Tab-separated table of C-alpha atoms and ligand atoms in Angstrom:
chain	number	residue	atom	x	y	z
A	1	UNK	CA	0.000	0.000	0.000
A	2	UNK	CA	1.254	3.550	-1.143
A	3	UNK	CA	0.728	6.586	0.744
A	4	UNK	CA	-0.181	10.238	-0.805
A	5	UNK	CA	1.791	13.165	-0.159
A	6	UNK	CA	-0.816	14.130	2.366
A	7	UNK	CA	-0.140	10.594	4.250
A	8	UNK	CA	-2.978	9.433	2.877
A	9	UNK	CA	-3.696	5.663	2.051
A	10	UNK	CA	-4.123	5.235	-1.443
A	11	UNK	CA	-5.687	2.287	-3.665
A	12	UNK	CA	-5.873	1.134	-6.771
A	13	UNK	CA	-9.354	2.378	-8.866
A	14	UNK	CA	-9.871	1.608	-12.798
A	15	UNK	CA	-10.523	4.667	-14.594
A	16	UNK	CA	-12.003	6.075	-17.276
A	17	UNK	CA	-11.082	10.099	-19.051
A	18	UNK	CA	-13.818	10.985	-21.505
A	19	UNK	CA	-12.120	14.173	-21.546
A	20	UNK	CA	-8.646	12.437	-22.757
A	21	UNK	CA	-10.206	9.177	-23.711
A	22	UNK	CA	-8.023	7.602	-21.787
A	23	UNK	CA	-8.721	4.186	-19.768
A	24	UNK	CA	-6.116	3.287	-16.552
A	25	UNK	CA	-5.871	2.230	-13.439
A	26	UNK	CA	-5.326	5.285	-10.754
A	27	UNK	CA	-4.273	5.880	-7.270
A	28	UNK	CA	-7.051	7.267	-5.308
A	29	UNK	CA	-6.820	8.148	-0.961
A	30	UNK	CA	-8.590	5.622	0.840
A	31	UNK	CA	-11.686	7.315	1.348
A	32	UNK	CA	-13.011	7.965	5.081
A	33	UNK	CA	-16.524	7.792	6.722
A	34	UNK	CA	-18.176	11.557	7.382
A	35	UNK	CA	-21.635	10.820	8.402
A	36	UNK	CA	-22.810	8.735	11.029
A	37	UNK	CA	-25.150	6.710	9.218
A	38	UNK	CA	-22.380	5.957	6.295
A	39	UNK	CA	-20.145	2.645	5.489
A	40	UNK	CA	-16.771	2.207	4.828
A	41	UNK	CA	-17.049	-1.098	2.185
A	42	UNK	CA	-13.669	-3.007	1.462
A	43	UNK	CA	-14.672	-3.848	-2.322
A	44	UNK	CA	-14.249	-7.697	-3.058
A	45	UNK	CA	-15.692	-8.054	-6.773
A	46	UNK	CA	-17.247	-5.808	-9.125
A	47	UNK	CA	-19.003	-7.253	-12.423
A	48	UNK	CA	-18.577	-5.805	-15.558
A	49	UNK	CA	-21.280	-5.729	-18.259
A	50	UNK	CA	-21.831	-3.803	-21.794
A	51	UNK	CA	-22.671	-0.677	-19.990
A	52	UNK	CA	-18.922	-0.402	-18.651
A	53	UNK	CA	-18.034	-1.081	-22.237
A	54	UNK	CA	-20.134	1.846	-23.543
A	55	UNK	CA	-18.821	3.923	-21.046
A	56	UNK	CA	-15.050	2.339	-21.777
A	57	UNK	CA	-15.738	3.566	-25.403
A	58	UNK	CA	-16.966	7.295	-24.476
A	59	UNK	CA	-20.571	6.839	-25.530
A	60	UNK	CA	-22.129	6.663	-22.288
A	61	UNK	CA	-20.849	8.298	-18.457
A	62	UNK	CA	-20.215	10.974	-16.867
A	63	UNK	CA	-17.330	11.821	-14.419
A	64	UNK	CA	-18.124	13.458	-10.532
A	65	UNK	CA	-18.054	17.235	-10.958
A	66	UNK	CA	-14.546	18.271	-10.239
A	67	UNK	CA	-13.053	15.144	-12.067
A	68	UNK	CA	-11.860	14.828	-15.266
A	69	UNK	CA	-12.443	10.958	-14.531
A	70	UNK	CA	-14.993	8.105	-13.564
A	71	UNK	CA	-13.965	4.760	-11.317
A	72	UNK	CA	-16.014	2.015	-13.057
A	73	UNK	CA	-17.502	-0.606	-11.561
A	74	UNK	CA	-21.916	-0.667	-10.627
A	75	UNK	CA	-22.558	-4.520	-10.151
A	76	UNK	CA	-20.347	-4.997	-6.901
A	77	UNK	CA	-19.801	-7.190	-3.513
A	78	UNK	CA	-18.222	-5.344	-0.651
A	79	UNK	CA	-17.648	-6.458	2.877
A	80	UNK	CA	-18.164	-3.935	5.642
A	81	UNK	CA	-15.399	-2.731	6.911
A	82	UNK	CA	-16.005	0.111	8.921
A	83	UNK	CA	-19.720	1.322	10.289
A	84	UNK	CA	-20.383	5.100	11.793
A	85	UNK	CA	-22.025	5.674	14.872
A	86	UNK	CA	-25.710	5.582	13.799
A	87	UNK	CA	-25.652	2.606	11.200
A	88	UNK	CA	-28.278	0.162	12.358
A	89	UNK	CA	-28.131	-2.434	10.086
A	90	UNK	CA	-24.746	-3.676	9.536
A	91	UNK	CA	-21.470	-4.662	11.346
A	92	UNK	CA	-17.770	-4.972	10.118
A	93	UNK	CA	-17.528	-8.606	8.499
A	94	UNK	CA	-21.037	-8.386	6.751
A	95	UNK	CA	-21.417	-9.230	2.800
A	96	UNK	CA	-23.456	-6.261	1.215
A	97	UNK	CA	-24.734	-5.907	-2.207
A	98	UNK	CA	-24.639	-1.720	-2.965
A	99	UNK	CA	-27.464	0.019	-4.902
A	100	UNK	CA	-26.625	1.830	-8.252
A	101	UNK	CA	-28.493	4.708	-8.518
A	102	UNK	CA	-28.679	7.890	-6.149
A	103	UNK	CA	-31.939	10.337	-5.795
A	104	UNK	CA	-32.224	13.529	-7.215
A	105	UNK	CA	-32.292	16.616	-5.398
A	106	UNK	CA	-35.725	17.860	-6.089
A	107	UNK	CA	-38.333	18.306	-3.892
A	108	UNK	CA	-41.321	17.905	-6.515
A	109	UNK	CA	-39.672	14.484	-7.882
A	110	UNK	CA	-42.177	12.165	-6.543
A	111	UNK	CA	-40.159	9.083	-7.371
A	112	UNK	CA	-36.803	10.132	-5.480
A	113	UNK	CA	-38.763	11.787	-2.450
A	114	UNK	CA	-40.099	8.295	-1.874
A	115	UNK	CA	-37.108	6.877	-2.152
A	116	UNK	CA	-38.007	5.202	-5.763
A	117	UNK	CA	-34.856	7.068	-7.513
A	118	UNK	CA	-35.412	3.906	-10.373
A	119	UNK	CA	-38.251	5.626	-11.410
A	120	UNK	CA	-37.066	9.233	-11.539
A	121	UNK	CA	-38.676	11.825	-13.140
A	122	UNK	CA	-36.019	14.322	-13.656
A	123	UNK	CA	-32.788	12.690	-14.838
A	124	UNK	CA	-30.866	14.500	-12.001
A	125	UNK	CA	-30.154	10.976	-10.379
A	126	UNK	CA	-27.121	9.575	-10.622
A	127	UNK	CA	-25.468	6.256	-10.485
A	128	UNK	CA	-22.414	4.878	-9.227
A	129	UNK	CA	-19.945	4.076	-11.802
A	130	UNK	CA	-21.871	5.634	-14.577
A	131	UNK	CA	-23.261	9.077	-13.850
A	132	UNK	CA	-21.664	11.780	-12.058
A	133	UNK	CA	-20.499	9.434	-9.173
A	134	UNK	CA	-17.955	7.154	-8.796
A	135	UNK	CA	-18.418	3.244	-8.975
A	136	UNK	CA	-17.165	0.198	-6.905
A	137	UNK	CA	-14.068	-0.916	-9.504
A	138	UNK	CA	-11.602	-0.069	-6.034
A	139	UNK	CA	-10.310	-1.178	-2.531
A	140	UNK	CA	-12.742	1.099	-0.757
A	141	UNK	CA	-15.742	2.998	-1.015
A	142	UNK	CA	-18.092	4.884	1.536
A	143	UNK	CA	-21.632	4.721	1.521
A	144	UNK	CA	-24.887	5.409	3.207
A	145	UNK	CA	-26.099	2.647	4.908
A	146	UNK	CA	-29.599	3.325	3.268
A	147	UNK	CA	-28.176	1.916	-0.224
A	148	UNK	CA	-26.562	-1.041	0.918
A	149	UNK	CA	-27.812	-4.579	1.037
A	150	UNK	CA	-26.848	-7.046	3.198
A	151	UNK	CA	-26.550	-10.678	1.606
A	152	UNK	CA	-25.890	-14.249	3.132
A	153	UNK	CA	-22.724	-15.515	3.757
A	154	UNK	CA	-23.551	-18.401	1.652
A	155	UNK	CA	-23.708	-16.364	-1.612
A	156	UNK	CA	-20.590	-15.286	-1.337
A	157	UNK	CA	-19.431	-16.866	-4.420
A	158	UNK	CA	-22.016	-15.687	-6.598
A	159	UNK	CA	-23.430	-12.419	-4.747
A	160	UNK	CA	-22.137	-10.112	-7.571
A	161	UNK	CA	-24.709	-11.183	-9.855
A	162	UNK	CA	-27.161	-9.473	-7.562
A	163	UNK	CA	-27.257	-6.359	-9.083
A	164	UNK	CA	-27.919	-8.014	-12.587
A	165	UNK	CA	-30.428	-9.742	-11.260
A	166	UNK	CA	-32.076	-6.870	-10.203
A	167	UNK	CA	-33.160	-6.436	-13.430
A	168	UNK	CA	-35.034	-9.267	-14.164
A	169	UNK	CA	-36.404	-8.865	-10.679
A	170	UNK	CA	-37.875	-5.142	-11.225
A	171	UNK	CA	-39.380	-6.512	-14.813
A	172	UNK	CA	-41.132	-9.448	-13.450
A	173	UNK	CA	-42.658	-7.956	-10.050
A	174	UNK	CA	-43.984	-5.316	-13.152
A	175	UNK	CA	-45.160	-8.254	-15.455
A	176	UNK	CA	-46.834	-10.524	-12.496
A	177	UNK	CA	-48.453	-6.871	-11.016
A	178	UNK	CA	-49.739	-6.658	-15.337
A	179	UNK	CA	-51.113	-10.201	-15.310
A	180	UNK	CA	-52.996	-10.068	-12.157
A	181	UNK	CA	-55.629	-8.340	-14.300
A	182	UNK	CA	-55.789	-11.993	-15.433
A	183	UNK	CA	-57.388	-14.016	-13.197
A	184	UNK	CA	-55.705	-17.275	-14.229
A	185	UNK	CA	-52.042	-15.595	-15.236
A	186	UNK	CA	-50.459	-16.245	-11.892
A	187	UNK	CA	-49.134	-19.652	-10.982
A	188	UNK	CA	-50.754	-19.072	-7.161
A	189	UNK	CA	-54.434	-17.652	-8.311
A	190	UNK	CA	-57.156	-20.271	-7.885
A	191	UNK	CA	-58.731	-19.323	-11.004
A	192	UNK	CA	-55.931	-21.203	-12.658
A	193	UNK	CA	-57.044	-24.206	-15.004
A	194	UNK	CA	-54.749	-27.111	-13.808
A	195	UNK	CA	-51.427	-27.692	-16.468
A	196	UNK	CA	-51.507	-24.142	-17.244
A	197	UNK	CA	-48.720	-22.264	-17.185
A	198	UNK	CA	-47.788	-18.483	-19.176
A	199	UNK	CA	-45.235	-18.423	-21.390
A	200	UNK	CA	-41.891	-16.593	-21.071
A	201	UNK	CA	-39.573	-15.821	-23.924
A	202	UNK	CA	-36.321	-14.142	-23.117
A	203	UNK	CA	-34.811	-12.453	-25.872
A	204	UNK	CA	-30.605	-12.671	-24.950
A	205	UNK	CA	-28.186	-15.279	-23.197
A	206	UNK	CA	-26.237	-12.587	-21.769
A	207	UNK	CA	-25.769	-12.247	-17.834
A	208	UNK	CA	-29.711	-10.257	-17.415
A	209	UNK	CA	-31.046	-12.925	-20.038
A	210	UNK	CA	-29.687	-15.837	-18.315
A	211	UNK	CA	-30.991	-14.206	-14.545
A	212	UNK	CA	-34.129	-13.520	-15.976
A	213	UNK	CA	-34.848	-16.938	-17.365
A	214	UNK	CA	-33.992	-18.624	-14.019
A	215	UNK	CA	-36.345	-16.181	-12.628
A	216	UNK	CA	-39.038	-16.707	-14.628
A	217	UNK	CA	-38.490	-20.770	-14.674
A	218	UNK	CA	-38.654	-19.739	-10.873
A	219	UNK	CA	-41.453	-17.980	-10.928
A	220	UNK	CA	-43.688	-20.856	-12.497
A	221	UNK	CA	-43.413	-19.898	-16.214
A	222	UNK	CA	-42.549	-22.038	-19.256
A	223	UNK	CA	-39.533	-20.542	-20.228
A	224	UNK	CA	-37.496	-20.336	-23.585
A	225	UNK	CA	-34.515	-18.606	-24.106
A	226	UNK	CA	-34.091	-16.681	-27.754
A	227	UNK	CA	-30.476	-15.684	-28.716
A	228	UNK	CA	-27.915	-15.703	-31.564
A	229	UNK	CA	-25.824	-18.454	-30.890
A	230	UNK	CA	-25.888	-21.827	-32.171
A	231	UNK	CA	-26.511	-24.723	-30.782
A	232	UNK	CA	-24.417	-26.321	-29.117
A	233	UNK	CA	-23.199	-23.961	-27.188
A	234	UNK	CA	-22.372	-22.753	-23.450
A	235	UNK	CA	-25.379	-20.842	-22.638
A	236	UNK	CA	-27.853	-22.615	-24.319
A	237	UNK	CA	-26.656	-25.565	-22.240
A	238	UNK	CA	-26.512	-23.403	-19.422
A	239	UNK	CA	-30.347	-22.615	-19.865
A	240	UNK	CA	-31.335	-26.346	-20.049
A	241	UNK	CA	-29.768	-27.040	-16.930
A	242	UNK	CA	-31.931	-25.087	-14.970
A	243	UNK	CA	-35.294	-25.784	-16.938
A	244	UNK	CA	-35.329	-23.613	-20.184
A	245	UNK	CA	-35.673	-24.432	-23.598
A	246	UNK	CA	-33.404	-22.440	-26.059
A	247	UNK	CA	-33.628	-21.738	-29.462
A	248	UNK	CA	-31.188	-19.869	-31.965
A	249	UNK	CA	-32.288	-16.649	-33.567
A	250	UNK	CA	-30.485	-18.106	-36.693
A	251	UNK	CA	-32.297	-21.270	-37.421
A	252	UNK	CA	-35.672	-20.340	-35.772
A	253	UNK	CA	-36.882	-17.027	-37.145
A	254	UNK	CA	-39.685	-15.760	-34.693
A	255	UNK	CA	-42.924	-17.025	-36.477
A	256	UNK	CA	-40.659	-20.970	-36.211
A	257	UNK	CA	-40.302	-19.288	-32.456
A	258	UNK	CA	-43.961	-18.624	-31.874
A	259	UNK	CA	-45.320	-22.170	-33.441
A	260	UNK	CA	-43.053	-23.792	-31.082
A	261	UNK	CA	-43.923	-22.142	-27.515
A	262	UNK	CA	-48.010	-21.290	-28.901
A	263	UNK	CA	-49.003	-17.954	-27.225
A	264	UNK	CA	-46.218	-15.547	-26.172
A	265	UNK	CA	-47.515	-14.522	-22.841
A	266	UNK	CA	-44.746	-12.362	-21.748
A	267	UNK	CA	-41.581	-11.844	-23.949
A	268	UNK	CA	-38.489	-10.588	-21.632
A	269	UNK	CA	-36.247	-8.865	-23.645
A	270	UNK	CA	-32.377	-8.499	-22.768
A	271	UNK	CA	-30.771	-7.876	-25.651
A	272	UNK	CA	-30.734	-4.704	-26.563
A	273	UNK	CA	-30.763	-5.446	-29.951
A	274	UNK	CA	-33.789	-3.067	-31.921
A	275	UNK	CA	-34.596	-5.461	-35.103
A	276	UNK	CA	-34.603	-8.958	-33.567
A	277	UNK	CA	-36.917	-6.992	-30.479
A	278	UNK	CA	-38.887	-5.706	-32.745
A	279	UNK	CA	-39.426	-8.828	-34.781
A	280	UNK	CA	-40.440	-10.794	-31.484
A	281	UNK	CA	-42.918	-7.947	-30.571
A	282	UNK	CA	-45.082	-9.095	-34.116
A	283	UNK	CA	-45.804	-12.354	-32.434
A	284	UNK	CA	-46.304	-11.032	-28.772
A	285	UNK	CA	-49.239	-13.107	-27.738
A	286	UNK	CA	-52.752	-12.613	-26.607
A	287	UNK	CA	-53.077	-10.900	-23.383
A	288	UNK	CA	-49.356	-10.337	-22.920
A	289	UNK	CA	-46.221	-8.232	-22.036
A	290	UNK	CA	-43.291	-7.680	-23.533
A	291	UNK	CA	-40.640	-6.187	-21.024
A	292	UNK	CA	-38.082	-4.271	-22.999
A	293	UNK	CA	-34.785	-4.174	-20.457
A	294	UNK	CA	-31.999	-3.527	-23.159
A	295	UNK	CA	-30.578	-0.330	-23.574
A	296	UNK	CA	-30.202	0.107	-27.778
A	297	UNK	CA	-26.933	2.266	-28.385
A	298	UNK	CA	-26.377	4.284	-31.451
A	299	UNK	CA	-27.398	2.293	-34.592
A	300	UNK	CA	-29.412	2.497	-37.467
A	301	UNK	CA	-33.380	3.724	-37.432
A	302	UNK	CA	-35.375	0.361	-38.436
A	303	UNK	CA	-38.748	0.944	-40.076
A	304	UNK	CA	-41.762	-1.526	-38.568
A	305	UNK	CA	-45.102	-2.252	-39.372
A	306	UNK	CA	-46.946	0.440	-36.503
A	307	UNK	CA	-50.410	-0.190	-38.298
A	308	UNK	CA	-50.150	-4.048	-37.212
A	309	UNK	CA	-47.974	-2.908	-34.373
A	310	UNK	CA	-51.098	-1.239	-33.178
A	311	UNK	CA	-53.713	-3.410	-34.417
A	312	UNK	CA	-52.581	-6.222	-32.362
A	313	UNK	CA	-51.570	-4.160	-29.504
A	314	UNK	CA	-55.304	-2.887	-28.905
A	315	UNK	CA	-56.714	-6.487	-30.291
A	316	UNK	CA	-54.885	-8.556	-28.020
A	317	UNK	CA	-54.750	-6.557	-24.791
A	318	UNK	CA	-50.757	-6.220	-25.308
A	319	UNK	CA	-48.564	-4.203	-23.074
A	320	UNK	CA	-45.449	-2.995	-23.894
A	321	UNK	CA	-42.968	-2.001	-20.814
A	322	UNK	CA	-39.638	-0.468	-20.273
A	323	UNK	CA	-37.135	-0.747	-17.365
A	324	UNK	CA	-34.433	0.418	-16.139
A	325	UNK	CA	-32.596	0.613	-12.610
A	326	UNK	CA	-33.759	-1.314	-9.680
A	327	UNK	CA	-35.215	-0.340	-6.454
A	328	UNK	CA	-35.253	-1.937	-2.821
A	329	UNK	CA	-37.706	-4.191	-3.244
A	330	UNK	CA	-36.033	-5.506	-6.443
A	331	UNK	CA	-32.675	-5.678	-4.802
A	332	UNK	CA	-34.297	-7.827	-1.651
A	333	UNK	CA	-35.728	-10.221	-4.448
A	334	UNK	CA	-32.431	-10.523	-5.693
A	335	UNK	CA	-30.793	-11.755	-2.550
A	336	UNK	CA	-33.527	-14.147	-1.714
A	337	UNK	CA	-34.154	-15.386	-5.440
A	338	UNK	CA	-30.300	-16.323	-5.613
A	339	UNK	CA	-30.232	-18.000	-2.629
A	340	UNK	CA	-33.063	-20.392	-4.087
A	341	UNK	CA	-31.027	-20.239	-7.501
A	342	UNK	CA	-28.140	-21.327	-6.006
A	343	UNK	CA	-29.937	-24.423	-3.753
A	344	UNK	CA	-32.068	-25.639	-6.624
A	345	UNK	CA	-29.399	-25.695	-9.805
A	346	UNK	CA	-25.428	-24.211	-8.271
A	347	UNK	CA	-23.664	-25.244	-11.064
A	348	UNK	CA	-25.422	-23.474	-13.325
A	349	UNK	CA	-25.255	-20.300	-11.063
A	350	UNK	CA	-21.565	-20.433	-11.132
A	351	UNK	CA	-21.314	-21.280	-14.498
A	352	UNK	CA	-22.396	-17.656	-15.054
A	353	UNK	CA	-19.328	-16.025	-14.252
A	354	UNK	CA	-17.185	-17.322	-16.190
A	355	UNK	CA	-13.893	-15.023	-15.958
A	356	UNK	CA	-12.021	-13.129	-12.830
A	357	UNK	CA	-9.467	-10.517	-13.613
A	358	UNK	CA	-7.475	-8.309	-11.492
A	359	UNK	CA	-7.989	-4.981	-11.453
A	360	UNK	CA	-4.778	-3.886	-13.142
A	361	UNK	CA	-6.296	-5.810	-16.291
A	362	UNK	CA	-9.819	-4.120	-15.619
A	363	UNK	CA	-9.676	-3.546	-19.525
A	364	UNK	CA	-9.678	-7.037	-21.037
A	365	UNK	CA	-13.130	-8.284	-20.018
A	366	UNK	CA	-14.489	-4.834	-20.518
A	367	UNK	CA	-14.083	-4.954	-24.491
A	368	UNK	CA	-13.257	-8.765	-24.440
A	369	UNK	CA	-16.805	-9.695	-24.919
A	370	UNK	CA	-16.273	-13.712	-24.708
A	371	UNK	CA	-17.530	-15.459	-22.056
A	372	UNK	CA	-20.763	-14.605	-20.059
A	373	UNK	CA	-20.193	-12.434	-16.719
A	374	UNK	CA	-16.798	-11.677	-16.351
A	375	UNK	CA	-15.125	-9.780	-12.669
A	376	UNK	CA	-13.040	-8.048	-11.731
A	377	UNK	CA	-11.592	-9.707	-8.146
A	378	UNK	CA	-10.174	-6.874	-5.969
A	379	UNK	CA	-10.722	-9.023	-2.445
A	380	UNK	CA	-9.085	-6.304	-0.611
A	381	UNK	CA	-6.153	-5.351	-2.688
A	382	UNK	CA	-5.180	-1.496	-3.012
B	1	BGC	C1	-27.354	-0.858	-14.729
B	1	BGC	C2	-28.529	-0.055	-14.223
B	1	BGC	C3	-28.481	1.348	-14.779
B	1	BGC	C4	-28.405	1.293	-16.294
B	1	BGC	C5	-28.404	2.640	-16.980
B	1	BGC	C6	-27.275	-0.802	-16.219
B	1	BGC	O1	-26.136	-1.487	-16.657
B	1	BGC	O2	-27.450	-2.198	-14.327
B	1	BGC	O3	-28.526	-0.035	-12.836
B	1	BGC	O4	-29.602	2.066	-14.355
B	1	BGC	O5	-27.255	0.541	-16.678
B	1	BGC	O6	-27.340	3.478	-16.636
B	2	ZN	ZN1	-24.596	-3.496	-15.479
C-alpha cells in the first residue's frame, strides 16, 4: 500500500477520461466515513457488463463534478469494513450488495422523495460508476447505509450477480403486477385451469437474459430462451440445466419461435438489440407483455409495421414495458431469489461467471466480450 503526499492511504481504482479518452488504473486516498449513518465497504468483486463497455468507449458516463475521470464498476460485492455511529443495520464482516443509482435533489420528484430514484422523473439521479459518481471498480468505497444490502454468507461466491439480477427482478414484479388483471395468469391464483402455465420468452443469453430466465423458470413460467448463438453452445446448455428451452435466432426465425412455444404470454427482452426486439414484438401473444430491459446504443433507425404494431396491440390486450434501474424491493428479491437459484441448480449459477481478472487488467473483459459475466476480483487489494 502507497501513501499520498498528504499521508494518505491510497488504492488502486480503474478509470475512465472521456475528456482524454483515456482508460487506466489510478491511485485514489482511501476514502473515510463523514456521516454517522455511512459505510466504509472493502470492495471484493465488481461485475462488468456492456454498460462499462459503452462507457469504456466514451458513448455513455459521466465523471463526478470536479473530475476529469470516472472509477467504473456498478454490479459490486463489498464487505463492511467500517460502520459510523448511527448505522443500524450492519457490522464490520457483513457481505453487502450496494445500490446503483442515487436520488435527485428535487423536492417535486415524486419518485426520489419516496425513495423510488429507479423511477425518476427528472434525470438529475445519478449512479455509481456511470453518472456523475464514482463506482465500486476499487479497494474502498463509503456509503450510506440506506443503499446497501446485506446478503448471506452463503452467496458469497455468486453475490455479484445481484445487481444483474435486479433487473429481471424489477421486470417481473412489473409483469406478475400486469397479469394479475388476469385471473388465471399467476401460478398461485385459484382461477388457474390445472397444467396451465404463461409463457416466457427471453430475448438474450447474456448475464440479465440468463438471470431472468432462471427467474421466470422460478417464478412458475414455461420458459425459452431466444439468442444468436448456435446450438451447441455454453449458454444454451446453461439454460437447459436449470429448466429452459433455447432456441437460436439463426435457425428459428420468430414465427418458427412462436409455433413452437403457442401464445407468447410475456416476452423478456435483454438484448438490446432493436430489429430482432422488434421482430419478437409481431408475435407477442394474446393478453401479454413484452418487457423491454436492453438499452439500444447508437445504430441504425429500423422501419416496422406500426399499423399491425397497433392493431394487435389494442386487439390482443398487449402491453409494452420499459425498465431500467432497480429499487429496494427488487434488490431484496435478488438476494432471496439467488439464494433459491443457487440451492435448486449451483452449477449453473456459477457457471455464469465465467472469468475473474485483477484490477490492473480491468480492460480485457471490458471490451473482451467472450464469455458470459466476467469480474473483476479486488478481495481487498489497493
Ligand atoms: C445498470 C442499471 C443502470 C443502467 C443505466 C445498467 O447497466 O445495471 O442499474 O440504471 O445501466 O445506466
Ligand atoms: Zn450493469
Amino acid at each position: 500500500m502507497q501513501e499520498s503526499v498528504a499521508g494518505e492511504r491510497q488504492m488502486k481504482a480503474g478509470a475512465v477520461f472521456p475528456g482524454k479518452r483515456k482508460i487506466e488504473v489510478v491511485a485514489l486516498d482511501e476514502p473515510r466515513i463523514s456521516s454517522p449513518t455511512e459505510v466504509k465497504l472493502r470492495m471484493l468483486e465488481v461485475g462488468v457488463c456492456g454498460t462499462d463497455r459503452e462507457i469504456a468507449s466514451f458513448h455513455h458516463g459521466t465523471p463526478p463534478e470536479g473530475f476529469d475521470f470516472l472509477v467504473l464498476g456498478h454490479e459490486a460485492l463489498g464487505e463492511v469494513a467500517e460502520t459510523g455511529p448511527a448505522v443500524s443495520r450492519l457490522q464490520p464482516g457483513d457481505l453487502v450488495v450496494p445500490m446503483v443509482r442515487r436520488p435527485c435533489p428535487h423536492a417535486e420528484c415524486a419518485a426520489c422523495r419516496a425513495g423510488r430514484q429507479d423511477f425518476c422523473y427528472t434525470d438529475d439521479f445519478r449512479e455509481r460508476g456511470i453518472k456523475e459518481q464514482h463506482g465500486f471498480m476499487t479497494g474502498f468505497v463509503v456509503d450510506d447505509e440506506t443503499f446497501l444490502n446485506a446478503v448471506p454468507r452463503e452467496l458469497r461466491a455468486v453475490a455479484v450477480l445481484v445487481e444483474p439480477l435486479t433487473i429481471a427482478e424489477k421486470a417481473l414484479m412489473q409483469i406478475q403486477a400486469i397479469q394479475q388483471r388476469l385471473p388465471w395468469g399467476d401460478s398461485t391464483s385459484p382461477g388457474k385451469p390445472s397444467g396451465y402455465s404463461q409463457r416466457a420468452v427471453v430475448l438474450g443469453a447474456g448475464p440479465v437474459g440468463l438471470l431472468g430466465a432462471m427467474a421466470l423458470v422460478n417464478a412458475g413460467f414455461e420458459t425459452y430462451v431466444y439468442s444468436r448463438e448456435s446450438i451447441p453452445n455454453p449458454r444454451a446448455e446453461l439454460a437447459q440445466a436449470f429448466g429452459a428451452r433455447y432456441f437460436c435466432s439463426e435457425t428459428h426465425d420468430v414465427k418458427q419461435l412462436a409455433s413452437e412455444v403457442g401464445n407468447l404470454d410475456v416476452v423478456y427482452e435483454a438484448a438490446g438489440a432493436t430489429q430482432t426486439a422488434f421482430d419478437l414484438l409481431q408475435v407477442l401473444g394474446t393478453d401479454a407483455v413484452y418487457c423491454f430491459t436492453g438499452v439500444p446504443r447508437h445504430g441504425e433507425p429500423i422501419s416496422i409495421d406500426t399499423h399491425a404494431l397497433l392493431y394487435h396491440l389494442v386487439l390482443k390486450n398487449q402491453v409494452i414495458l420499459g425498465t431500467v434501474n432497480a429499487g429496494k424491493d427488487a434488490f431484496e428479491a435478488a438476494i432471496r431469489d439467488l439464494r433459491v437459484f443457487y440451492q435448486r441448480w449451483p452449477e449453473a449459477v456459477r457457471a455464469l461467471i465465467t472469468g475473474r481478472y485483477p484490477i490492473e487488467e480491468f480492460r480485457e473483459p471490458v471490451f473482451d466480450r467472450s464469455g458470459i459475466k466476467n469480474i473483476i476480483v479486488l478481495d481487498g487489494r489497493t
